[in-house]
Coordinates of C-alpha atoms in Angstrom, one line a residue:
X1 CA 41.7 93.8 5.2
X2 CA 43.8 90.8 5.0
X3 CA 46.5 91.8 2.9
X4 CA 50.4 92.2 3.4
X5 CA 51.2 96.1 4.2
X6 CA 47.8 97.0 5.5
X7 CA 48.4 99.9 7.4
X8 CA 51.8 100.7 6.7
X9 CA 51.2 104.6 5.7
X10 CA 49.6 105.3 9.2
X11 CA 52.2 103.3 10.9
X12 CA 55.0 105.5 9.2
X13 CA 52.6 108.0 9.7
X14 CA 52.6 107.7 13.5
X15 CA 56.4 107.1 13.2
X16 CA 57.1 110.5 11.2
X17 CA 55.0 112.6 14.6
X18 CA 57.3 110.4 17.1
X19 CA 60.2 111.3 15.3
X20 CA 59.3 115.4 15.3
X21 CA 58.1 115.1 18.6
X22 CA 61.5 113.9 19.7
X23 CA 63.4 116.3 17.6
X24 CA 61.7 119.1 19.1
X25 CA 62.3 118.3 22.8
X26 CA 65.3 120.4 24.3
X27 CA 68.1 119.1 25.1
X28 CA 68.9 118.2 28.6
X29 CA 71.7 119.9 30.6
X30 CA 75.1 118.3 30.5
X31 CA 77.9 118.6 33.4
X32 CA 81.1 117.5 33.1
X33 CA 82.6 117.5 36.8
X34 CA 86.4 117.6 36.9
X35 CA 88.5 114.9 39.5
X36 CA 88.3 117.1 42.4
X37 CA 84.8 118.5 41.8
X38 CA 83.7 114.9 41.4
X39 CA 85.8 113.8 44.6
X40 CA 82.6 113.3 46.4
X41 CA 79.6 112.8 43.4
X42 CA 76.5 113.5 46.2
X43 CA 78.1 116.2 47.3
X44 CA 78.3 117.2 43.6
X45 CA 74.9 116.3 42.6
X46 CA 73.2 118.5 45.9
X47 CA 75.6 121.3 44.0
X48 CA 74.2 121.3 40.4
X49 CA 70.5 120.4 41.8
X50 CA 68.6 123.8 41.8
X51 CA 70.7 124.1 38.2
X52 CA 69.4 121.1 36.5
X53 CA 65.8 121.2 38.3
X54 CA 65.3 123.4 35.5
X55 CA 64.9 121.2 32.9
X56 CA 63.7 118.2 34.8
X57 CA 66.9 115.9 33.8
X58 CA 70.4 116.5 33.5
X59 CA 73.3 113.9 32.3
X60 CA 76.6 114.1 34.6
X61 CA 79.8 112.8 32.4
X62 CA 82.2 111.7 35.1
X63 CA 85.8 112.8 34.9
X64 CA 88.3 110.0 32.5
X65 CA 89.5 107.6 34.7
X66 CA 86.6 107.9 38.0
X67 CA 85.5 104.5 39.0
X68 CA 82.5 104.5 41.3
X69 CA 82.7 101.9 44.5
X70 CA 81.2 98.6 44.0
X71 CA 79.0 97.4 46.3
X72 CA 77.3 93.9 47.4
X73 CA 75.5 93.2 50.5
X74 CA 76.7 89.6 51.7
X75 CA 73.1 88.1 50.6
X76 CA 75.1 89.3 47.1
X77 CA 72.6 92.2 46.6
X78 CA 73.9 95.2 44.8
X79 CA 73.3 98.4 46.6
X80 CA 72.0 101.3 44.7
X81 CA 71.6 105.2 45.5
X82 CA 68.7 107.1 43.5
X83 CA 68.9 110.8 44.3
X84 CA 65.6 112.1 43.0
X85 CA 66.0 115.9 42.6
X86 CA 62.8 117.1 42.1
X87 CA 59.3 115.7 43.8
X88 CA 57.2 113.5 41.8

């Protein structure tokens, strides 16, 4: 129509159905892996898989004070791992 505020109430609309939507997802499983548990994080992750495959995600908190290895390919790449638990 031309005028400021033209569709504002189905934009906050549309907001107010995101916002339930989120709200009613569940929560996602959280693990919180102590030093020696956490010693070896694949080894950790194969351990809690068939666990978190239930919801789909899961959110590991490492233990205070675990710093993962750094690493850069000489090209100055940084490598990453991406364990994908479940197919898809």
């Amino acid at each position: 129509c031309g005028f400021a505020g033209h569709g504002k109430n189905k934009n906050m609309e549309k907001l107010r159905e995101y916002d339930d939507t989120v709200l009613s997802l569940p929560e996602c499983k959280v693990y919180r892996p102590t030093q020696e548990e956490f010693s070896d994080p694949m080894a950790y992750i194969q351990s809690i898989k068939d666990d978190a495959r239930e919801c789909g995600i899961c959110k590991i908190i490492p233990p205070e004070g675990w710093n993962p290895p750094f690493m850069i390919e000489e090209n100055g790449r940084i490598l990453q791992e991406v364990l994908q638990l479940s197919p898809g």
